[in-house]
PDB file of C-alpha atoms and ligand atoms in Angstrom:
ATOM      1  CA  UNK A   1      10.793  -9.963  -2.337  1.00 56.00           C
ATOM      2  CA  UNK A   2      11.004 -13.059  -0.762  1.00 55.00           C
ATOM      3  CA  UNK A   3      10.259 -12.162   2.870  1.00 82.00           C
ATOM      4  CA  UNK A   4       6.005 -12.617   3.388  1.00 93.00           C
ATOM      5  CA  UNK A   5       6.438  -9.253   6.055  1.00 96.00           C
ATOM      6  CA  UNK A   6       8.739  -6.314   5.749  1.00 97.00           C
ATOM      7  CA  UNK A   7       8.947  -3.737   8.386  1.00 97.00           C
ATOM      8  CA  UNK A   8      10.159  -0.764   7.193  1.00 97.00           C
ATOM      9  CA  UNK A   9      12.230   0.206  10.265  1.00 96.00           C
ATOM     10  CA  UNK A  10      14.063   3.131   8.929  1.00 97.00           C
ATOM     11  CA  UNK A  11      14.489   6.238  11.413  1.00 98.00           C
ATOM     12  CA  UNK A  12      12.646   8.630   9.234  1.00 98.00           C
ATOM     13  CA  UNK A  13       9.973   6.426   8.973  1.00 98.00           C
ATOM     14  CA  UNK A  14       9.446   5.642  12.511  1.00 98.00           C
ATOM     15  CA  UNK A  15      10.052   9.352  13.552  1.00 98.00           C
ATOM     16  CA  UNK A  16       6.896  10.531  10.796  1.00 98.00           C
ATOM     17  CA  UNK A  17       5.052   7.734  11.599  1.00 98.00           C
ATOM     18  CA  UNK A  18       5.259   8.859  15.769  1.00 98.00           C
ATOM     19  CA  UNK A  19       3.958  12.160  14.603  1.00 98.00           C
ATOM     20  CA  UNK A  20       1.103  10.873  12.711  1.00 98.00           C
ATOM     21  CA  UNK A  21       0.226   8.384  15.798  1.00 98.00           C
ATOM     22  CA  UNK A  22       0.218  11.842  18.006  1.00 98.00           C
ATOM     23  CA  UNK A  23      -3.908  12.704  18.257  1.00 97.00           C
ATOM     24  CA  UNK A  24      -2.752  16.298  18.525  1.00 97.00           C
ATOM     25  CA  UNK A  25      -0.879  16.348  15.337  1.00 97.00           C
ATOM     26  CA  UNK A  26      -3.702  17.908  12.574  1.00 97.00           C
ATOM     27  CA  UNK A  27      -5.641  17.331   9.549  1.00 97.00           C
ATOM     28  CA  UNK A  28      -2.609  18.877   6.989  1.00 97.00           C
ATOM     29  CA  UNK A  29       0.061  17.973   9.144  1.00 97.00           C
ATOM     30  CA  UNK A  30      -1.265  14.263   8.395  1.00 97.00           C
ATOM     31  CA  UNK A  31      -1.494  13.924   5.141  1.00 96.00           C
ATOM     32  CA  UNK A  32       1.714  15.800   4.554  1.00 97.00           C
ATOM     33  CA  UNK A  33       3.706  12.875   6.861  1.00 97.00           C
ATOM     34  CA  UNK A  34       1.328  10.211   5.175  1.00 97.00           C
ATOM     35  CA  UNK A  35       2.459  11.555   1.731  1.00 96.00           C
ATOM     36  CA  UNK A  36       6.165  11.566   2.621  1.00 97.00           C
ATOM     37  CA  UNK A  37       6.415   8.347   4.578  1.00 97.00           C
ATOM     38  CA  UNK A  38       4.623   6.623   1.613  1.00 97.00           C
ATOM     39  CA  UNK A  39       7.932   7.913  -0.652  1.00 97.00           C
ATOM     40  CA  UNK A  40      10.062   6.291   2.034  1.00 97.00           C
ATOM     41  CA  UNK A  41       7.835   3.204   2.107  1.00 97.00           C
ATOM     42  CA  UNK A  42       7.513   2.958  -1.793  1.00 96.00           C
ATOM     43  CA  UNK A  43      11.252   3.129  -1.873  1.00 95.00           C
ATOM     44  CA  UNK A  44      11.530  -0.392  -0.006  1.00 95.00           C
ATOM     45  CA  UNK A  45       8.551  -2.048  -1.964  1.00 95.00           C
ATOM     46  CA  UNK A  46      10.301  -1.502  -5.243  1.00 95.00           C
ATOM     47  CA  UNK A  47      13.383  -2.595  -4.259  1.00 92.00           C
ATOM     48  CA  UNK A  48      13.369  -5.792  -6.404  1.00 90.00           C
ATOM     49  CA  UNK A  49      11.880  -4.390  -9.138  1.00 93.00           C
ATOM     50  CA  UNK A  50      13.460  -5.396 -12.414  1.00 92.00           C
ATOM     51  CA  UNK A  51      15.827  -3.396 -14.448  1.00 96.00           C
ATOM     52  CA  UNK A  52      17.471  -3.700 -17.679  1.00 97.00           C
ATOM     53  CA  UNK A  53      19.687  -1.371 -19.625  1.00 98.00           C
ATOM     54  CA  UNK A  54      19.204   1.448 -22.318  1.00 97.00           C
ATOM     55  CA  UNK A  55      21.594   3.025 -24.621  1.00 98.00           C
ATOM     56  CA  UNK A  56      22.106   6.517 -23.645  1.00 98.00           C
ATOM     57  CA  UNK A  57      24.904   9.768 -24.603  1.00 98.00           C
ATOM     58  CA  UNK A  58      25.802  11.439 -21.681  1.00 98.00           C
ATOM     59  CA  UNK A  59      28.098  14.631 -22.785  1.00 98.00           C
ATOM     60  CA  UNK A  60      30.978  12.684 -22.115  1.00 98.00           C
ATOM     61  CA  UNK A  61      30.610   9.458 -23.890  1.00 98.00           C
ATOM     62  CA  UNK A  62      27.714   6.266 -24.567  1.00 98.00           C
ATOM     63  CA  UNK A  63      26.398   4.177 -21.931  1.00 98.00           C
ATOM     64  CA  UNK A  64      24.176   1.287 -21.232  1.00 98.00           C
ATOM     65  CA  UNK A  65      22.409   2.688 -18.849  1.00 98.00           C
ATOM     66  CA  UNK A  66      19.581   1.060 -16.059  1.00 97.00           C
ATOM     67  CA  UNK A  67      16.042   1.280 -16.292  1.00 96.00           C
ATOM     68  CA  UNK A  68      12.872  -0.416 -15.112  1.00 94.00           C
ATOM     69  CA  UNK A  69      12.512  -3.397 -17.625  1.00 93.00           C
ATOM     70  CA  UNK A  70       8.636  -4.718 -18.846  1.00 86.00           C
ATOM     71  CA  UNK A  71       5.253  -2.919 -18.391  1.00 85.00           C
ATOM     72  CA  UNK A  72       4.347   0.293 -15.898  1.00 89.00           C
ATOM     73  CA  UNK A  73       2.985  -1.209 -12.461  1.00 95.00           C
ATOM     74  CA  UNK A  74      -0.439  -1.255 -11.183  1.00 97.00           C
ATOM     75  CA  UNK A  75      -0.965   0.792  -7.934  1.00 98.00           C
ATOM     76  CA  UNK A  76      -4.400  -0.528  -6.592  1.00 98.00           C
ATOM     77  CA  UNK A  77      -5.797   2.009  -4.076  1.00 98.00           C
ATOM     78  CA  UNK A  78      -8.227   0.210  -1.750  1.00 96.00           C
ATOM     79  CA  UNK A  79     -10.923   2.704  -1.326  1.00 95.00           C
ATOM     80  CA  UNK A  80     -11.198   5.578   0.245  1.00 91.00           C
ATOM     81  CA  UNK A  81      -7.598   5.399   2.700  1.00 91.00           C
ATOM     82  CA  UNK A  82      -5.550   3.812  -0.145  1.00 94.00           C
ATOM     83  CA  UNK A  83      -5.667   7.437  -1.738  1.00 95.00           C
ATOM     84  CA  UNK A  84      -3.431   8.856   0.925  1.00 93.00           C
ATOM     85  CA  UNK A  85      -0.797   6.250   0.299  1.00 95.00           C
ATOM     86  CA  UNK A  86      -1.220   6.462  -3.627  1.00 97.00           C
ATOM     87  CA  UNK A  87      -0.311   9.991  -3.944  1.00 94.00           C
ATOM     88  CA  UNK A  88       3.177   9.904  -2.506  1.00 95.00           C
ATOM     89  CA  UNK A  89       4.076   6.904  -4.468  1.00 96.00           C
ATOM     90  CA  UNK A  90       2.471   8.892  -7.857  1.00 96.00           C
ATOM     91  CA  UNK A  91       5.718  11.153  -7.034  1.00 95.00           C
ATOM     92  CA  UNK A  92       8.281   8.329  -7.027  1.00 94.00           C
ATOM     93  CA  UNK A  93       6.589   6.648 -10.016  1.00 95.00           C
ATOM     94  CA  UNK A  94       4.333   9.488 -12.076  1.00 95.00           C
ATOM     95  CA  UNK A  95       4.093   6.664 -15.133  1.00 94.00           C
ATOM     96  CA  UNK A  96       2.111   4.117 -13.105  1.00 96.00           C
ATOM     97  CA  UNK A  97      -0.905   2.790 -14.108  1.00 97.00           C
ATOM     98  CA  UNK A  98      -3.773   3.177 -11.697  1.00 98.00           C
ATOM     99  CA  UNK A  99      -6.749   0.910  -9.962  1.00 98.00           C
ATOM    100  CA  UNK A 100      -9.193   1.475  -7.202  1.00 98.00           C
ATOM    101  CA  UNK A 101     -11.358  -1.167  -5.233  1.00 97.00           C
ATOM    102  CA  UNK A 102     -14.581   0.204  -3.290  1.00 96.00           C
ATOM    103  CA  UNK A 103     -14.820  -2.439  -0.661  1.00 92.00           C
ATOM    104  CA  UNK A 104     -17.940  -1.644   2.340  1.00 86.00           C
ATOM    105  CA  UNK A 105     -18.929  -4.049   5.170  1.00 77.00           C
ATOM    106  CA  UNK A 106     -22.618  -5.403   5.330  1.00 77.00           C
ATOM    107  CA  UNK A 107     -23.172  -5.096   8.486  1.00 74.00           C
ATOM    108  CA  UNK A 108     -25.007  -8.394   8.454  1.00 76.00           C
ATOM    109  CA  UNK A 109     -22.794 -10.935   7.293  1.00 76.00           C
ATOM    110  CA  UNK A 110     -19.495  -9.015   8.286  1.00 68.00           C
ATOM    111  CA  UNK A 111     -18.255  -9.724   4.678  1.00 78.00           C
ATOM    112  CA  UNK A 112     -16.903  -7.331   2.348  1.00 86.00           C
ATOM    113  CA  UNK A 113     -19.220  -6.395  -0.449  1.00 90.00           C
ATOM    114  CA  UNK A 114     -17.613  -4.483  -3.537  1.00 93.00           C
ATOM    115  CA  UNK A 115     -18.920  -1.479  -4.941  1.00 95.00           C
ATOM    116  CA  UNK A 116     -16.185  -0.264  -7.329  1.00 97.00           C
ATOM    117  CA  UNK A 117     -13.454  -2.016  -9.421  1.00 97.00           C
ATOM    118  CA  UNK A 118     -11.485  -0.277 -11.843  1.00 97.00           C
ATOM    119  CA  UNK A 119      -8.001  -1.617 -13.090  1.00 98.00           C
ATOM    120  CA  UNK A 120      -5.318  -1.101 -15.601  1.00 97.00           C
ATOM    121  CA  UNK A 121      -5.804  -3.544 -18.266  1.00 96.00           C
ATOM    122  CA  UNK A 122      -2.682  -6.270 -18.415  1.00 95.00           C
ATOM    123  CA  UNK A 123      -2.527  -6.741 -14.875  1.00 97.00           C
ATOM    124  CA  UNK A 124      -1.514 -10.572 -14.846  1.00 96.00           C
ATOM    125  CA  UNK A 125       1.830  -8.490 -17.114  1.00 94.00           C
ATOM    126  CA  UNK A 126       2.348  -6.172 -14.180  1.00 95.00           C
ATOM    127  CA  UNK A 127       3.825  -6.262 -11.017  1.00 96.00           C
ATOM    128  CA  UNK A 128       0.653  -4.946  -8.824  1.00 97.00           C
ATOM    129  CA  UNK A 129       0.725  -2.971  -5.671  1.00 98.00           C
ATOM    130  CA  UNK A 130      -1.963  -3.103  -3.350  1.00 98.00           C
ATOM    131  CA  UNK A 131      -2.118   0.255  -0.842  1.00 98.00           C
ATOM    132  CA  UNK A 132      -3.906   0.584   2.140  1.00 97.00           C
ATOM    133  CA  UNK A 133      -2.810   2.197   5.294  1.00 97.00           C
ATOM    134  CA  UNK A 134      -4.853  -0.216   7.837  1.00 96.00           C
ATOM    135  CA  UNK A 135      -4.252  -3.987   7.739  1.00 96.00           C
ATOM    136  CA  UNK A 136      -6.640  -4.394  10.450  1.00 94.00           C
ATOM    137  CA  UNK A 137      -8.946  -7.476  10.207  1.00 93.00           C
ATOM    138  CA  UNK A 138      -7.120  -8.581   7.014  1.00 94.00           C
ATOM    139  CA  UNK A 139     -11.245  -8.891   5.086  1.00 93.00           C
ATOM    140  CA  UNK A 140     -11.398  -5.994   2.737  1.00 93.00           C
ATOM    141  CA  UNK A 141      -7.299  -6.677   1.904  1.00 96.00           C
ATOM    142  CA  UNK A 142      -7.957 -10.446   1.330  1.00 97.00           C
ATOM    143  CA  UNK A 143     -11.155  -9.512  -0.299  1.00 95.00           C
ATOM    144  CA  UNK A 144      -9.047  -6.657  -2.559  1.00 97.00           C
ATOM    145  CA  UNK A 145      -6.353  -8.976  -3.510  1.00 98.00           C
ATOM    146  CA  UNK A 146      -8.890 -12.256  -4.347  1.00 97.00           C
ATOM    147  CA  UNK A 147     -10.385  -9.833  -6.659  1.00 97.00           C
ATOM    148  CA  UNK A 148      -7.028  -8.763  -8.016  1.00 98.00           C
ATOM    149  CA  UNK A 149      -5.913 -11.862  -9.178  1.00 98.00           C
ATOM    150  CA  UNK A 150      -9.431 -13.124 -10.536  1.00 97.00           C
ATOM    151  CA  UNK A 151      -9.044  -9.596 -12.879  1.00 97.00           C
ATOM    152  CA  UNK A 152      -5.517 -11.532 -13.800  1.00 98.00           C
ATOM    153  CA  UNK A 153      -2.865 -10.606 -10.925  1.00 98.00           C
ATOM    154  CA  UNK A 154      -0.033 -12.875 -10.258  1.00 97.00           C
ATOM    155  CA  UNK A 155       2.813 -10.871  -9.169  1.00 96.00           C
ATOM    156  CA  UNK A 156       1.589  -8.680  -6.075  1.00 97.00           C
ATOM    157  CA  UNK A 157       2.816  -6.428  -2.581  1.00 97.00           C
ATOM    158  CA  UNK A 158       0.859  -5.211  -0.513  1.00 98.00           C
ATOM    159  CA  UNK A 159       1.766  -1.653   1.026  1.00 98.00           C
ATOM    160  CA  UNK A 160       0.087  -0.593   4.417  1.00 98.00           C
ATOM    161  CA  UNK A 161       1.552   1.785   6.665  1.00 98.00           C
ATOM    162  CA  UNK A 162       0.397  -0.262  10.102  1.00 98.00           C
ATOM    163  CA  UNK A 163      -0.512  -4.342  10.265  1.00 98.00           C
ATOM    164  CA  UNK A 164      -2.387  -5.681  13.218  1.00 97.00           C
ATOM    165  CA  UNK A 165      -0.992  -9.087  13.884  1.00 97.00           C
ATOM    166  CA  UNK A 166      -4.494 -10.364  13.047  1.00 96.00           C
ATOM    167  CA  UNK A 167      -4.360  -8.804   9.695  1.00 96.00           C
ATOM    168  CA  UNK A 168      -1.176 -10.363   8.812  1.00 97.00           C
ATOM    169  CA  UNK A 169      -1.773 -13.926   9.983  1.00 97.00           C
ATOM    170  CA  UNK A 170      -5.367 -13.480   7.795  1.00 97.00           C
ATOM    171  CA  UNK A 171      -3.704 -12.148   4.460  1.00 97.00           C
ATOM    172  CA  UNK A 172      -0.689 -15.270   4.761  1.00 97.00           C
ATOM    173  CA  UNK A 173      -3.342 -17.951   5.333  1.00 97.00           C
ATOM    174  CA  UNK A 174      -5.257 -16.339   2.166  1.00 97.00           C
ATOM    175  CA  UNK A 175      -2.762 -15.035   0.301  1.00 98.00           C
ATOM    176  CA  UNK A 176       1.174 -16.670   1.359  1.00 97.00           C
ATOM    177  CA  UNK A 177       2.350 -15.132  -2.307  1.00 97.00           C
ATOM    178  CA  UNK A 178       1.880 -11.597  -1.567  1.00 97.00           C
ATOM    179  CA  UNK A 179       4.284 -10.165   0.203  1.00 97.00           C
ATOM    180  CA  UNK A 180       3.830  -7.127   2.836  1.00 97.00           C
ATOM    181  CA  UNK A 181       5.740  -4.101   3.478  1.00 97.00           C
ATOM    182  CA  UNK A 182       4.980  -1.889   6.438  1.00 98.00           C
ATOM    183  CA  UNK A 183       5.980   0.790   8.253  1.00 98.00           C
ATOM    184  CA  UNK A 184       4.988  -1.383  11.889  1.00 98.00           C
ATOM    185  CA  UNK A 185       3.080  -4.221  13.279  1.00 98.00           C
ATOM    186  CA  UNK A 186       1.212  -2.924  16.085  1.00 98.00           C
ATOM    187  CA  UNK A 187      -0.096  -5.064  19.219  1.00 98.00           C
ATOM    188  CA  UNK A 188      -3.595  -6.033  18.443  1.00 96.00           C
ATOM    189  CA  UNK A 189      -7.036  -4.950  17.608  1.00 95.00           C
ATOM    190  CA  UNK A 190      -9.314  -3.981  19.864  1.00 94.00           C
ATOM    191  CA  UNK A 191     -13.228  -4.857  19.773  1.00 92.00           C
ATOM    192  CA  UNK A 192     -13.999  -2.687  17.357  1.00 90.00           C
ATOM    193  CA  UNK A 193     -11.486  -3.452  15.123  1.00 91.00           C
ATOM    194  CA  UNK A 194      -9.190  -0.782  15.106  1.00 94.00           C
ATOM    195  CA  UNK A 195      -5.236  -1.246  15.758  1.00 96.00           C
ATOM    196  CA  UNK A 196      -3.579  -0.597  18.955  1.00 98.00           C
ATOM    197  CA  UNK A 197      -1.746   1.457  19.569  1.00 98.00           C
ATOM    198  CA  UNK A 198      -2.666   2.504  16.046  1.00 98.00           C
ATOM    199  CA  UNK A 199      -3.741   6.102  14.634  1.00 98.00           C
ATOM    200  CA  UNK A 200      -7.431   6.011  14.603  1.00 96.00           C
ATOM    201  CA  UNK A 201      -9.340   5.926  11.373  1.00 95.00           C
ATOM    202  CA  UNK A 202      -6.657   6.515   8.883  1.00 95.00           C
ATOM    203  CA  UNK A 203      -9.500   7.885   5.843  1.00 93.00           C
ATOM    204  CA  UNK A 204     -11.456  10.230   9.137  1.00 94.00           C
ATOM    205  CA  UNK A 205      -7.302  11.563  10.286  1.00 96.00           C
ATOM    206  CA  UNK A 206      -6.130  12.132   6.722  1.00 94.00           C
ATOM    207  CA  UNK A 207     -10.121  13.399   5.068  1.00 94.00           C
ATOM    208  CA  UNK A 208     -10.446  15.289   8.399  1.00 93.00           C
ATOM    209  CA  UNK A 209     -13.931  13.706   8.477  1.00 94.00           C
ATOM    210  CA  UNK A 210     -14.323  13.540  12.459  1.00 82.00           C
TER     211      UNK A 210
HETATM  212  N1  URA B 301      -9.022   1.214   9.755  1.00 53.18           N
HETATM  213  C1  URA B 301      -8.533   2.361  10.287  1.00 53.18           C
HETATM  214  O1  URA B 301      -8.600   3.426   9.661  1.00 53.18           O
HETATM  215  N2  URA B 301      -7.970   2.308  11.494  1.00 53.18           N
HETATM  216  C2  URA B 301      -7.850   1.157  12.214  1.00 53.18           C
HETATM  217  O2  URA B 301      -7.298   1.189  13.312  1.00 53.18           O
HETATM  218  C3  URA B 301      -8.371  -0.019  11.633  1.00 53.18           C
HETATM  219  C4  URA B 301      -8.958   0.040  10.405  1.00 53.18           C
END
């Protein structure tokens, strides 16, 4: 995936991703688009992914057939909103291994502080796909991914359904090998951090939480 951004810019996307932008549109009705835009979004971050062939009958006759070549990939759900994401692609790719990162902001220094890792063992064998819907600040991602490739990482995406421009400039100063794919780069951030136009807090819209 050579590109560093990818914006998904497909109609289906764009049209679920208006409805979950709506404030009016509820708590189900969320994560229901959330889980099916994240299909359409794994879709495009697999693209590349490498194949080789396997012997096969069909009734009719034998055939090398296509199939994902080397080890299961790594989804790494960035804690809590990553789960939203992670389900969908869990339909598309059931045999994936799984990782979560607990990431929380001390509210003194601003920096991320982890308070959960848990990966698939191998990970530097795997290609490893980091999922979060926000790329806001770009912290907790950069933060995610630096601890990703200290566990072994080398080959890694990161999946977020809306980048701030912030966000993006942050993870390719950090990180230029890891490309993104998302569903939109938004405008800005605002003062609090959030993205604008955005959805609001992706974990309080999809956890119905506020
Ligand atoms: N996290 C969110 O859930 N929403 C934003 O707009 C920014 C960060």
């Amino acid at each position: 995936m050579p590109e560093h951004l990818t914006i998904v810019d497909h109609p289906l996307v764009q049209h679920k991703l208006t409805l979950m932008r709506d404030k009016g549109t509820s708590t189900a009705g969320f994560r229901q688009l959330l889980r099916e835009i994240s299909h359409l979004l794994a879709y495009e971050v697999t693209r590349e992914l490498k194949m080789t062939t396997r012997n096969i009958e069909t009734p009719l006759t034998e055939l090398d057939a296509p199939v994902l070549a080397g080890k299961k990939l790594a989804l790494i759900s960035i804690l809590r909103a990553g789960n939203g994401l992670l389900d969908g692609i869990l339909d598309l790719i059931p045999s994936a291994r799984v990782g979560f990162v607990g990431l929380y902001r001390d509210e003194e220094t601003l920096q991320p502080v982890q308070y959960y890792f848990k990966v698939p063992e191998g990970l530097e064998d795997r290609l490893v796909i980091a999922v979060d819907p926000m790329l806001a600040t770009g912290n907790s991602s950069v933060a995610a991914i630096d601890l990703l490739k200290k566990a072994g990482a080398k080959d890694i995406r990161f999946l977020c359904l809306l980048a701030s421009p912030e966000g993006v400039a942050k993870m390719k100063e950090a990180h230029p090998d890891v490309p993104i794919v998302t569903a939109s780069l938004d405008q800005k951030l605002n003062e609090k951090g959030y993205i604008v136009p955005g959805l609001g807090d992706a974990g309080d819209r999809m956890f119905g939480t506020k």
